[in-house]
């Protein structure tokens, strides 16, 4: 297979002009190492020789388009004191450097018609020199967003400089290096705090490495590698990775589908570029990144799309942004796999293949092909020529199976998120707590995301991978997001504050899971509202049982619980105590509750979409109101009606502001969220808890049972739970189990659960036959 020519890569040994302008005295001692770094940077960001055939489709067309774009930029460049191109007046911090980088990539890539063309290389060098002189200068005042000056602009300029290095003069190279050193000094990486954490830290390290490559500076190369170490450490608050798989940026926003994807892309690139050099990343804690693929990222990718509940303010940007982020994560995973151990490489390639095969809403390979010319501006854009080639190779490889989505439940108490997968459907829950924002607004984005943390329940039945992708956010009623309980008080855009400054005082947010089923709860405080409520979700095989209690508000407006709000024109069938949406699923609403419905077309951002909304009206200023309903994803109309006719299938054991619990005999499940300690009766045996906790008991049907408990508040020094069921013995303990008593009933005494960060503890017991 043909690829970038040997001559093309050999020309990067001609970086001497840039190196001579910027190199410290000891740079020569590392000359060979920097030659490797320069070659690796080109190979990793543009594609290894042989990665793709520039003479075959789709690469031939995409490369030709990139070349045509670069030619237009070269031919229309008209440097003045006010602009480099007439249509981009200075400072144009994002657009002008991006054009220069696109031109440099056309110079470096094969098949563009401008490969290694001196006139294009000189134009890139001229543009860099001009921009550094008039905008990104050592004496320039940093205005606007800090990111543009310290990450976006220097990365694009340095990337372009490395790619077109043979054409930079000594003066141009020196001026660029000096400017970068002004805005991104080495001291920028001294402290891991503020906006030098998480994804921002990875970006700053990338800029530092590019500066090191440009100047053959071993000190900066070492700094770029060593300054990544704080990113690898698990955190207990603020930005970074948590042991439960959460990833947070901006202090309180779950962000795998934004900053997290940028971080993963950056780390995969740096691992590959630095491998085998004196600055190879050897920190043992880097294992966190490999673990994060499976623990932090994969759970939030559904059929190739990254779920919106971990995309922060980015949900408001463009249609199908969730699929674009999914491709970005897939690209990072495939790149990371190239330097990962064999077990991870095999597993991840199968996982990405499964995502691509199931993504019928926005087929991943086709979308990567269509984005290739734009993504040639950087791998962080969510898919480039190299990603397309890697993905195509995986899809062609018959030895790589397409992994199915793993069934089961994943709970992320430190980021107030939950993901549940069962046969034919997937659901995800977004909550807010004293640690996690209701929503993120910033830079004018996501002005109306107020209630996404009020218990929004996303769900996908088979074939609905585009449900939240296709203009959902600009057209949905923001006061009626599915699953939420809200005050209908009107709110201004950006209410609550910017950058995730919308954390309520709630401590009990989270739940417990045995990996198959889950009891999840949220002590809800409304955003800029007097609303308070207790909400629970019990995730099962074919249903989510939803309870609400203690719903109290004094806003002087109606309070609603939104059973669902589907973007669909599907046939809607109401029944007695149930309703059904054809092709989507069903809803069971037990007697005593009036399910309101609305079918409407809604318009936003110039598009119109059909919606079916179902909600329960709690009235104006409710006092201790409540609700019960069952969501049945993918259920047929007959199946929904049959479930409604079987009220004993899921028995509500308690639904108050003290406890909420259900019992599902057919599954052997009894689960209770204890907002306060107490006792809840059940046919399978009453459950008692000494303190607030989440408790899930499951009779496995083989003479054994599991008892799973968690402390969502992270406050308990000790907890005692009792199950009124004869138990013969404890067969599998947990390290925090201090004492167990068996016999006519089971008593378990746990130690300090507070240190578990809301994670679940499971004990397995052997059941005894009840007394005759």
XYZ file of C-alpha atoms in Angstrom:
772
model
C 0.000 0.000 0.000
C 1.370 3.391 -0.954
C 1.636 6.212 1.565
C 3.653 9.349 2.300
C 6.886 8.929 0.385
C 10.266 8.277 1.910
C 11.467 11.563 0.415
C 8.658 13.400 2.169
C 9.649 12.099 5.568
C 13.345 12.576 4.943
C 12.758 16.227 4.284
C 11.902 16.751 7.944
C 15.581 16.333 8.665
C 15.660 19.798 7.123
C 14.292 21.353 10.290
C 17.749 22.795 10.855
C 16.622 26.353 10.300
C 14.010 26.202 13.015
C 16.255 24.206 15.352
C 19.155 26.587 14.936
C 16.904 29.509 15.786
C 15.503 28.014 18.964
C 17.811 25.275 20.242
C 19.554 25.506 23.630
C 23.234 24.661 23.868
C 22.724 21.002 24.764
C 20.291 20.342 21.904
C 22.926 18.633 19.715
C 23.375 15.827 22.221
C 19.797 14.799 21.608
C 19.785 15.292 17.858
C 18.883 11.709 17.014
C 16.116 11.663 19.633
C 14.588 14.828 18.220
C 14.754 13.402 14.725
C 12.657 10.518 16.067
C 10.235 12.930 17.741
C 9.827 14.970 14.573
C 9.230 11.872 12.468
C 6.833 10.435 15.033
C 4.830 13.648 15.217
C 4.342 13.629 11.476
C 3.505 9.932 11.389
C 1.082 9.981 14.299
C -0.791 13.157 13.368
C -0.851 12.596 9.600
C -0.513 8.834 9.248
C 2.335 6.325 9.136
C 3.813 5.533 5.742
C 1.536 2.814 4.426
C -1.371 3.750 6.681
C -3.438 4.664 3.645
C -3.003 4.681 -0.107
C -3.145 8.261 -1.354
C -4.045 7.031 -4.839
C -7.144 5.145 -3.715
C -10.546 6.381 -2.653
C -11.679 7.889 -0.424
C -8.213 9.266 0.276
C -7.513 10.492 -3.252
C -10.533 12.769 -3.308
C -10.069 13.999 0.246
C -6.405 14.779 -0.264
C -7.161 16.548 -3.515
C -9.733 18.695 -1.725
C -7.243 19.548 0.983
C -4.763 20.512 -1.708
C -7.327 22.703 -3.455
C -8.155 24.380 -0.147
C -4.475 24.998 0.574
C -3.957 26.390 -2.925
C -6.805 28.870 -2.427
C -5.338 29.966 0.891
C -1.886 30.357 -0.635
C -3.157 32.306 -3.621
C -5.409 34.641 -1.624
C -2.928 35.400 1.141
C -2.438 39.186 1.260
C -0.480 40.195 4.373
C -1.338 43.598 5.846
C -1.065 45.051 9.313
C -4.723 44.119 9.845
C -4.983 40.637 8.364
C -3.285 37.781 6.596
C -6.385 37.134 4.493
C -8.917 39.889 3.719
C -11.820 37.827 5.068
C -10.106 37.147 8.430
C -9.337 40.431 10.187
C -6.939 40.131 13.101
C -6.740 38.771 15.714
C -8.698 35.778 14.253
C -7.005 33.603 16.878
C -8.684 30.408 15.770
C -9.199 30.769 12.043
C -5.908 32.186 10.792
C -3.637 29.652 12.568
C -5.987 26.863 11.439
C -5.579 27.895 7.802
C -1.824 27.926 8.163
C -1.910 24.445 9.665
C -4.170 23.178 6.890
C -1.711 24.530 4.349
C 1.170 22.864 6.173
C -0.644 19.548 6.165
C -1.276 19.805 2.466
C 2.460 20.407 2.118
C 3.293 17.342 4.224
C 0.677 14.852 3.039
C 0.972 12.894 -0.207
C -1.625 13.195 -2.924
C -2.570 16.819 -2.359
C -0.919 18.091 -5.526
C 1.174 20.371 -3.332
C 3.247 17.765 -1.517
C 6.619 19.308 -0.579
C 5.865 22.200 -2.945
C 8.324 25.011 -2.052
C 5.897 27.809 -2.815
C 3.361 26.429 -0.336
C 6.018 25.831 2.302
C 7.267 29.379 1.917
C 3.720 30.732 2.152
C 3.222 28.861 5.434
C 6.468 30.264 6.811
C 5.560 33.759 5.651
C 2.147 33.493 7.260
C 3.573 32.276 10.572
C 6.105 35.100 10.635
C 3.480 37.686 9.790
C 1.016 36.444 12.387
C 3.664 36.326 15.100
C 4.716 39.855 14.242
C 1.218 41.364 14.236
C -0.890 39.225 16.608
C 0.909 36.506 18.543
C 3.810 38.724 19.495
C 5.844 38.838 22.688
C 4.474 42.282 23.506
C 0.851 41.447 22.657
C -1.812 41.751 25.335
C -3.617 38.492 26.075
C -7.301 39.314 25.650
C -10.408 37.173 25.465
C -10.223 33.473 26.205
C -6.924 32.335 27.730
C -7.218 29.034 25.831
C -6.688 30.727 22.480
C -3.368 32.232 23.589
C -1.958 29.298 25.508
C -3.311 26.255 23.698
C -5.215 26.773 20.463
C -3.021 29.325 18.706
C 0.441 28.065 19.747
C -0.451 24.466 18.953
C -1.634 25.328 15.445
C 1.345 27.583 14.732
C 3.908 25.124 16.093
C 2.314 22.239 14.220
C 2.469 24.223 10.992
C 6.050 25.244 11.740
C 7.181 21.654 12.275
C 5.489 20.473 9.082
C 6.870 23.284 6.935
C 10.147 23.703 8.854
C 12.565 23.670 5.871
C 11.070 26.985 4.768
C 11.191 28.923 8.036
C 14.000 31.422 8.329
C 16.072 31.765 11.470
C 14.245 34.969 12.343
C 10.798 33.467 11.835
C 11.652 30.430 13.935
C 13.159 32.508 16.714
C 10.176 34.856 16.844
C 7.719 31.963 17.083
C 9.675 30.257 19.849
C 9.965 33.509 21.783
C 6.249 34.210 21.481
C 5.288 30.737 22.664
C 7.686 31.049 25.585
C 5.977 34.306 26.539
C 2.446 32.928 26.677
C 3.297 29.349 27.679
C 6.389 29.618 29.888
C 7.754 26.519 31.559
C 6.364 27.809 34.864
C 2.860 27.322 33.411
C 3.230 23.644 34.339
C 4.527 24.203 37.870
C 1.170 23.837 39.627
C -1.651 21.416 38.919
C -4.558 23.738 39.573
C -6.870 26.275 37.979
C -7.011 25.839 34.227
C -3.910 23.641 34.142
C -5.714 20.399 35.040
C -7.237 17.464 33.176
C -7.598 18.011 29.445
C -6.142 21.503 29.669
C -2.965 20.089 31.239
C -2.639 17.541 28.420
C -3.061 20.318 25.846
C -0.450 22.480 27.582
C 1.942 19.528 27.641
C 1.331 18.998 23.923
C 2.181 22.630 23.216
C 5.302 22.269 25.359
C 6.369 19.145 23.464
C 5.863 20.854 20.098
C 7.938 23.774 21.346
C 10.578 21.261 22.421
C 10.557 19.615 18.987
C 10.744 22.968 17.247
C 13.761 23.995 19.291
C 15.347 20.590 19.982
C 15.009 21.476 23.655
C 15.497 18.391 25.895
C 14.469 20.289 29.016
C 11.099 21.168 27.583
C 10.631 17.646 26.222
C 11.272 16.240 29.700
C 8.874 18.774 31.190
C 6.137 17.912 28.677
C 6.366 14.256 29.726
C 6.767 14.688 33.478
C 4.042 17.323 33.787
C 1.498 14.723 32.650
C 1.876 12.711 35.857
C -0.798 14.608 37.843
C -3.306 13.681 35.126
C -2.756 9.993 35.887
C -3.576 10.248 39.600
C -7.072 9.423 40.793
C -8.785 12.379 42.455
C -11.449 12.616 45.160
C -12.675 16.076 44.197
C -12.378 18.525 41.342
C -10.982 17.777 37.899
C -9.740 14.387 36.792
C -10.410 10.671 36.865
C -12.190 9.060 39.835
C -11.930 5.440 40.868
C -15.576 4.793 39.956
C -14.899 5.785 36.331
C -16.114 9.361 36.589
C -14.258 12.107 34.771
C -14.837 15.732 35.731
C -13.659 19.051 34.282
C -14.454 22.584 35.376
C -14.682 21.272 38.914
C -18.226 19.914 38.751
C -19.136 18.847 35.201
C -19.019 15.185 34.021
C -17.127 15.522 30.766
C -16.016 12.275 29.096
C -17.705 13.487 25.920
C -15.847 16.805 25.722
C -12.718 17.547 27.656
C -12.320 13.849 28.378
C -12.263 12.967 24.687
C -9.706 15.726 24.094
C -7.613 14.360 26.964
C -7.758 10.789 25.655
C -6.821 11.924 22.145
C -3.938 14.003 23.460
C -2.571 11.250 25.678
C -2.831 8.619 22.942
C -0.854 10.955 20.676
C 1.792 11.754 23.282
C 2.235 8.111 24.302
C 2.836 7.188 20.667
C 5.130 10.125 19.862
C 7.295 9.728 22.987
C 7.567 5.948 22.882
C 11.146 4.747 22.572
C 12.639 8.205 23.161
C 14.474 9.456 26.254
C 11.194 11.050 27.306
C 8.982 7.975 27.034
C 6.205 8.062 29.618
C 7.099 5.472 32.231
C 5.023 6.653 35.175
C 3.267 3.486 36.468
C 0.203 5.601 37.209
C -0.281 6.018 33.448
C -2.126 2.709 33.724
C -5.075 4.868 34.798
C -5.486 5.976 31.194
C -5.732 2.403 29.926
C -8.242 1.553 32.634
C -10.234 4.678 31.786
C -10.999 3.401 28.290
C -13.111 0.600 29.748
C -14.223 2.276 32.984
C -14.735 5.927 32.050
C -15.345 6.155 28.307
C -16.835 2.916 26.950
C -19.860 2.933 29.309
C -20.989 6.247 27.812
C -20.672 5.239 24.150
C -23.878 3.747 22.814
C -23.861 2.429 19.251
C -21.065 4.796 18.308
C -22.463 7.929 19.955
C -21.197 9.500 23.164
C -24.112 10.144 25.507
C -25.045 13.773 26.052
C -25.073 13.513 29.845
C -21.256 13.658 29.803
C -20.892 16.352 27.131
C -21.388 19.478 29.256
C -22.281 22.623 27.345
C -21.282 20.886 24.094
C -24.750 19.362 23.650
C -25.900 22.718 22.290
C -23.400 22.989 19.452
C -24.559 21.046 16.429
C -26.773 18.134 15.341
C -25.223 14.685 15.731
C -22.516 16.080 17.982
C -22.865 12.950 20.110
C -21.842 10.792 17.147
C -18.950 13.121 16.323
C -17.664 12.771 19.886
C -18.160 9.026 19.662
C -15.917 8.950 16.591
C -13.342 11.058 18.410
C -13.270 8.584 21.291
C -13.078 5.665 18.858
C -10.150 7.300 17.056
C -8.326 7.855 20.338
C -8.945 4.269 21.443
C -7.582 2.817 18.203
C -4.509 5.031 18.418
C -3.980 4.198 22.087
C -4.313 0.509 21.219
C -1.158 0.748 19.125
C 0.952 1.304 22.254
C -1.194 -0.714 24.697
C -0.620 -4.288 25.919
C -1.958 -7.093 23.719
C -5.026 -7.808 25.876
C -6.233 -4.220 25.676
C -5.426 -3.973 21.981
C -7.518 -7.034 21.145
C -10.431 -5.961 23.352
C -10.509 -2.364 22.180
C -10.373 -3.156 18.482
C -13.366 -5.458 18.920
C -15.171 -2.822 20.974
C -14.664 -0.074 18.379
C -15.709 -2.442 15.616
C -18.920 -3.120 17.529
C -19.593 0.610 17.861
C -19.034 1.149 14.152
C -21.188 -1.795 13.069
C -24.109 -0.701 15.258
C -23.942 2.990 14.404
C -26.589 2.960 11.703
C -27.803 6.478 12.490
C -24.506 8.041 11.409
C -22.302 5.221 10.058
C -18.885 5.730 11.587
C -16.682 4.865 8.623
C -18.716 6.939 6.202
C -18.799 9.873 8.622
C -15.038 9.629 9.143
C -14.595 9.676 5.383
C -16.784 12.738 5.024
C -14.960 14.555 7.810
C -11.509 13.622 6.630
C -10.569 16.817 4.860
C -11.728 19.001 7.740
C -10.220 16.653 10.281
C -6.902 16.864 8.491
C -6.502 20.031 10.550
C -6.007 17.870 13.611
C -6.816 14.466 15.045
C -8.602 16.200 17.916
C -11.309 17.209 15.449
C -12.831 13.769 15.754
C -11.521 11.684 12.904
C -8.762 12.132 10.295
C -7.383 10.201 7.369
C -5.350 7.998 9.684
C -8.418 7.163 11.791
C -10.412 6.319 8.691
C -7.639 3.960 7.619
C -7.347 2.343 11.067
C -11.108 1.867 11.310
C -11.353 0.502 7.771
C -8.629 -2.026 8.591
C -10.468 -3.161 11.712
C -13.752 -3.512 9.835
C -12.045 -5.572 7.113
C -10.241 -7.834 9.563
C -12.281 -11.024 9.909
C -10.240 -12.039 12.963
C -11.604 -9.037 14.894
C -15.131 -9.722 16.193
C -17.657 -6.926 16.578
C -18.114 -6.832 20.351
C -21.684 -6.515 21.593
C -22.675 -3.961 24.189
C -22.072 -5.464 27.633
C -25.303 -5.936 29.571
C -25.492 -4.683 33.134
C -25.389 -1.540 35.222
C -22.624 0.999 35.756
C -23.053 3.542 38.536
C -20.876 6.659 38.803
C -21.656 8.139 42.226
C -18.849 10.715 42.075
C -20.364 12.274 38.977
C -24.061 11.562 39.701
C -24.483 9.441 36.577
C -25.776 5.930 35.873
C -25.842 3.767 32.727
C -27.956 0.635 32.352
C -27.897 -1.867 29.505
C -30.249 -4.774 28.953
C -31.469 -6.819 25.998
C -32.416 -4.413 23.205
C -32.214 -1.158 25.151
C -29.992 1.215 27.033
C -30.736 3.973 29.563
C -28.703 6.669 31.272
C -29.465 8.962 34.184
C -28.225 12.489 34.848
C -28.455 13.968 38.359
C -27.010 16.882 40.350
C -25.458 16.955 43.811
C -23.290 19.047 46.088
C -20.396 17.870 43.910
C -22.005 17.851 40.454
C -23.608 20.766 38.621
C -27.195 20.816 37.411
C -25.774 21.799 34.025
C -22.993 23.802 32.409
C -23.462 27.106 30.648
C -20.527 29.069 29.248
C -19.331 31.008 26.201
C -22.978 31.561 25.327
C -23.587 27.822 24.964
C -26.310 25.657 26.543
C -28.359 28.579 27.800
C -31.399 26.407 28.543
C -29.870 23.248 29.970
C -31.188 24.144 33.456
C -32.983 20.886 34.263
C -30.677 18.244 32.786
C -29.486 17.476 36.325
C -33.014 17.137 37.717
C -33.159 13.414 37.016
C -33.116 13.399 33.226
C -33.590 9.816 32.049
C -32.229 9.184 28.567
C -33.134 5.911 26.887
C -32.625 4.229 23.561
C -34.677 1.362 22.188
C -33.303 -0.612 19.264
C -33.029 1.517 16.144
C -33.198 4.905 17.869
C -29.528 5.813 18.005
C -30.275 9.293 16.671
C -32.997 10.178 19.166
C -31.046 12.908 20.988
C -28.858 13.692 17.960
C -31.224 15.081 15.368
C -32.044 18.621 16.588
C -33.317 17.380 19.957
C -31.717 20.136 22.031
C -32.808 23.166 19.976
C -36.390 21.909 19.675
C -37.243 20.107 22.928
C -39.203 21.920 25.638
C -36.422 22.622 28.201
C -38.952 22.525 31.051
C -40.071 19.023 30.074
C -36.969 16.900 29.802
C -37.727 13.172 30.201
C -37.554 11.825 33.749
C -37.241 15.190 35.462
C -39.303 16.708 38.245
C -39.322 20.489 37.820
C -40.913 23.717 38.885
C -42.350 25.399 35.801
C -41.059 28.756 36.975
C -39.590 30.567 33.965
C -35.801 30.924 34.072
C -33.470 33.271 32.195
C -30.857 31.882 29.855
C -27.778 30.782 31.766
C -29.620 30.778 35.113
C -27.518 29.680 38.072
C -24.133 30.837 36.796
C -21.437 29.885 34.337
C -19.045 26.930 34.110
C -20.985 24.514 36.284
C -21.578 26.892 39.171
C -24.987 25.291 39.753
C -24.418 22.704 42.448
C -27.355 22.096 44.809
C -26.845 21.203 48.499
C -27.908 17.560 48.011
C -25.632 14.950 49.603
C -27.717 11.779 49.070
C -27.257 11.280 45.325
C -26.149 7.929 43.944
C -27.264 4.446 44.863
C -26.127 0.866 44.773
C -25.694 -1.823 42.127
C -24.644 -5.446 41.929
C -23.607 -4.915 38.320
C -26.877 -6.286 36.954
C -29.633 -4.322 38.705
C -29.517 -1.036 40.578
C -31.311 1.216 43.036
C -30.452 4.840 42.278
C -31.725 7.912 44.069
C -31.532 11.697 44.063
C -32.417 14.132 46.797
C -33.504 16.830 44.391
C -33.256 20.574 44.898
C -34.578 22.614 41.993
C -32.399 25.155 40.214
C -33.244 28.677 41.422
C -36.378 27.198 42.945
C -37.865 26.161 46.307
C -38.553 22.695 44.854
C -37.428 19.716 46.897
C -38.140 16.064 46.133
C -36.919 12.498 46.586
C -36.569 10.523 43.361
C -35.656 6.857 42.885
C -35.049 4.674 39.856
C -34.891 0.882 40.025
C -33.182 -0.500 36.910
C -34.299 -4.009 35.927
C -34.288 -6.406 32.970
C -37.023 -4.843 30.884
C -38.117 -1.851 32.940
C -37.143 1.120 35.024
C -39.453 1.570 38.013
C -39.588 5.274 38.879
C -40.720 6.633 42.249
C -41.081 10.174 43.541
C -41.998 11.378 47.028
C -41.895 14.452 49.222
C -42.360 16.745 46.226
C -42.739 20.167 47.820
C -42.485 23.633 46.293
C -43.437 27.248 47.042
C -42.706 28.904 43.702
C -46.366 29.685 43.015
C -46.376 27.674 39.778
C -47.231 24.095 38.792
C -44.713 21.325 39.416
C -44.469 18.471 36.929
C -42.797 15.094 36.609
C -42.086 14.369 32.973
C -42.649 10.677 32.307
C -41.180 11.110 28.842
C -40.708 13.517 25.953
C -39.902 11.625 22.758
C -38.843 13.247 19.512
C -41.180 11.217 17.347
C -44.306 11.241 15.265
C -44.995 7.586 16.093
C -48.469 6.285 16.823
C -49.456 6.879 20.433
C -51.935 4.581 22.187
C -53.346 5.456 25.618
C -54.816 2.744 27.810
C -56.185 2.368 31.311
C -53.130 2.775 33.501
C -50.738 2.538 30.582
C -49.646 4.141 27.322
C -47.610 3.012 24.340
C -45.487 4.650 21.645
C -45.165 2.443 18.589
C -41.582 1.454 17.896
C -40.358 3.025 21.119
C -41.844 1.416 24.208
C -44.502 1.548 26.884
C -45.401 3.224 30.162
C -47.326 1.852 33.111
C -48.915 4.400 35.434
C -50.663 2.747 38.386
C -54.162 3.796 39.406
C -54.747 7.137 41.069
C -52.519 9.153 38.736
C -53.644 11.067 35.667
C -51.157 10.872 32.809
C -51.278 14.020 30.717
C -50.216 13.828 27.093
C -49.356 16.274 24.344
C -48.446 15.817 20.708
C -46.832 18.886 19.158
C -44.371 20.161 16.581
C -41.602 22.322 18.004
C -39.273 24.636 16.106
C -35.787 25.829 16.997
C -32.583 26.716 15.158
C -34.564 26.773 11.922
C -35.798 23.187 12.130
C -39.040 21.572 13.294
C -39.441 18.244 15.039
C -42.454 16.285 16.282
C -42.746 15.380 19.971
C -44.941 13.260 22.197
C -44.868 14.397 25.826
C -46.239 12.516 28.848
C -46.264 14.069 32.310
C -47.809 14.027 35.762
C -49.062 17.349 37.098
C -48.495 17.811 40.841
C -50.320 21.140 40.890
C -49.297 24.556 42.153
C -47.123 24.498 45.275
C -47.486 20.780 46.048
C -46.854 19.510 49.557
C -45.328 16.020 49.811
C -46.675 14.909 46.420
C -45.498 11.665 44.841
C -45.634 9.438 41.782
C -45.049 5.904 40.515
C -44.529 4.862 36.922
C -42.752 2.167 34.951
C -40.767 2.796 31.789
C -40.715 -0.209 29.437
C -38.164 0.447 26.652
C -38.877 -1.481 23.478
C -42.074 -3.050 24.830
C -44.925 -3.891 22.488
C -48.417 -2.519 22.972
C -49.688 -5.920 24.103
C -46.738 -6.367 26.441
C -47.350 -2.955 27.988
C -51.020 -3.688 28.558
C -50.158 -7.069 30.084
C -47.669 -5.499 32.488
C -50.255 -2.924 33.542
C -52.675 -5.766 34.263
C -50.157 -7.389 36.604
C -49.726 -4.952 39.509
C -47.898 -7.586 41.534
C -45.007 -7.752 39.120
C -43.295 -4.853 40.904
C -44.640 -4.075 44.376
C -43.961 -0.667 45.846
C -42.833 -1.282 49.424
C -42.353 2.347 50.391
C -42.588 5.724 48.691
C -41.975 8.465 51.223
C -39.305 11.028 52.011
C -37.891 8.478 54.471
C -37.675 5.377 52.244
C -38.450 4.348 48.681
C -38.390 0.682 47.769
C -39.707 -1.998 45.451
C -39.917 -5.770 45.342
C -39.883 -7.759 42.086
C -40.547 -11.422 42.972
C -39.888 -12.805 39.491
C -36.350 -11.404 39.623
C -35.777 -12.106 43.296
C -35.058 -8.394 43.786
C -35.822 -6.245 46.812
C -34.311 -2.765 46.761
C -34.701 0.237 49.031
C -33.250 3.713 49.081
C -33.143 4.700 52.744
C -33.204 8.490 52.909
C -33.291 7.885 56.657
C -32.672 4.745 58.663
C -35.687 2.540 59.243
C -37.520 -0.636 58.310
C -39.300 -1.549 55.075
C -41.405 -4.697 54.879
C -41.480 -7.127 51.978
C -42.720 -10.621 51.219
C -39.152 -11.800 50.697
C -38.239 -10.448 54.125
C -38.196 -6.977 55.628
C -35.091 -4.811 55.275
C -33.791 -2.590 58.059
C -30.979 -0.032 57.903
C -29.494 1.845 60.832
C -28.647 4.899 58.720
C -29.276 6.455 55.303
C -28.031 4.139 52.564
C -28.976 2.297 49.390
C -29.674 -1.427 49.716
C -30.252 -4.100 47.073
C -30.967 -7.752 47.873
C -31.152 -10.393 45.147
C -32.175 -14.032 45.541
C -30.175 -15.729 42.803
C -32.489 -18.719 42.687
C -29.747 -21.268 43.388
C -29.901 -21.205 47.166
C -27.717 -18.109 47.428
C -28.362 -14.403 47.578
C -26.405 -11.177 47.430
C -26.753 -8.145 49.671
C -25.343 -4.970 48.148
C -25.103 -1.715 50.052
C -23.679 1.772 49.467
C -23.341 5.089 51.280
C -24.222 7.746 48.683
C -23.598 10.565 51.180
C -20.035 9.310 51.879
C -20.653 10.006 55.565
C -20.993 6.710 57.460
C -18.444 5.458 59.960
C -20.582 2.355 60.347
C -23.796 0.810 59.050
C -25.904 -2.127 60.178
C -28.453 -3.730 57.866
C -30.836 -6.582 58.623
C -32.710 -8.885 56.258
C -35.542 -10.866 57.800
C -34.748 -13.998 55.865
C -33.243 -17.259 57.203
C -29.584 -17.423 56.216
C -27.262 -20.366 56.801
C -23.899 -18.706 56.214
C -21.980 -15.859 54.661
C -20.044 -17.379 51.758
C -18.326 -14.259 50.442
C -17.489 -11.317 52.629
C -16.406 -7.779 51.862
C -13.339 -6.137 53.426
C -15.564 -3.560 55.150
C -17.810 -6.225 56.709
C -17.039 -6.093 60.439
C -19.629 -8.545 61.712
C -22.193 -10.986 60.335
C -24.969 -12.810 62.181
C -26.891 -15.586 60.480
C -29.823 -17.740 61.477
C -33.486 -16.709 61.465
C -32.407 -13.386 60.018
C -29.245 -11.886 58.544
C -27.473 -8.984 60.214
C -24.483 -7.329 58.583
C -22.403 -4.645 60.273
C -20.133 -2.631 57.996
C -17.265 -0.334 58.902
C -16.457 3.087 57.477
C -18.301 3.219 54.183
C -17.512 6.939 53.897
C -14.155 6.138 52.330
C -15.752 4.145 49.530
C -16.765 7.319 47.622
C -20.288 5.982 47.196
C -19.185 2.660 45.701
C -21.162 -0.505 46.418
C -20.192 -3.364 48.746
C -21.562 -6.853 48.078
C -21.836 -9.819 50.448
C -22.937 -13.273 49.267
C -24.900 -15.602 51.556
C -26.284 -19.141 51.481
C -29.967 -19.165 52.232
C -31.524 -21.490 54.783
C -34.872 -23.135 54.403
C -37.524 -21.270 56.403
C -38.787 -22.965 59.527
C -41.749 -25.272 59.008
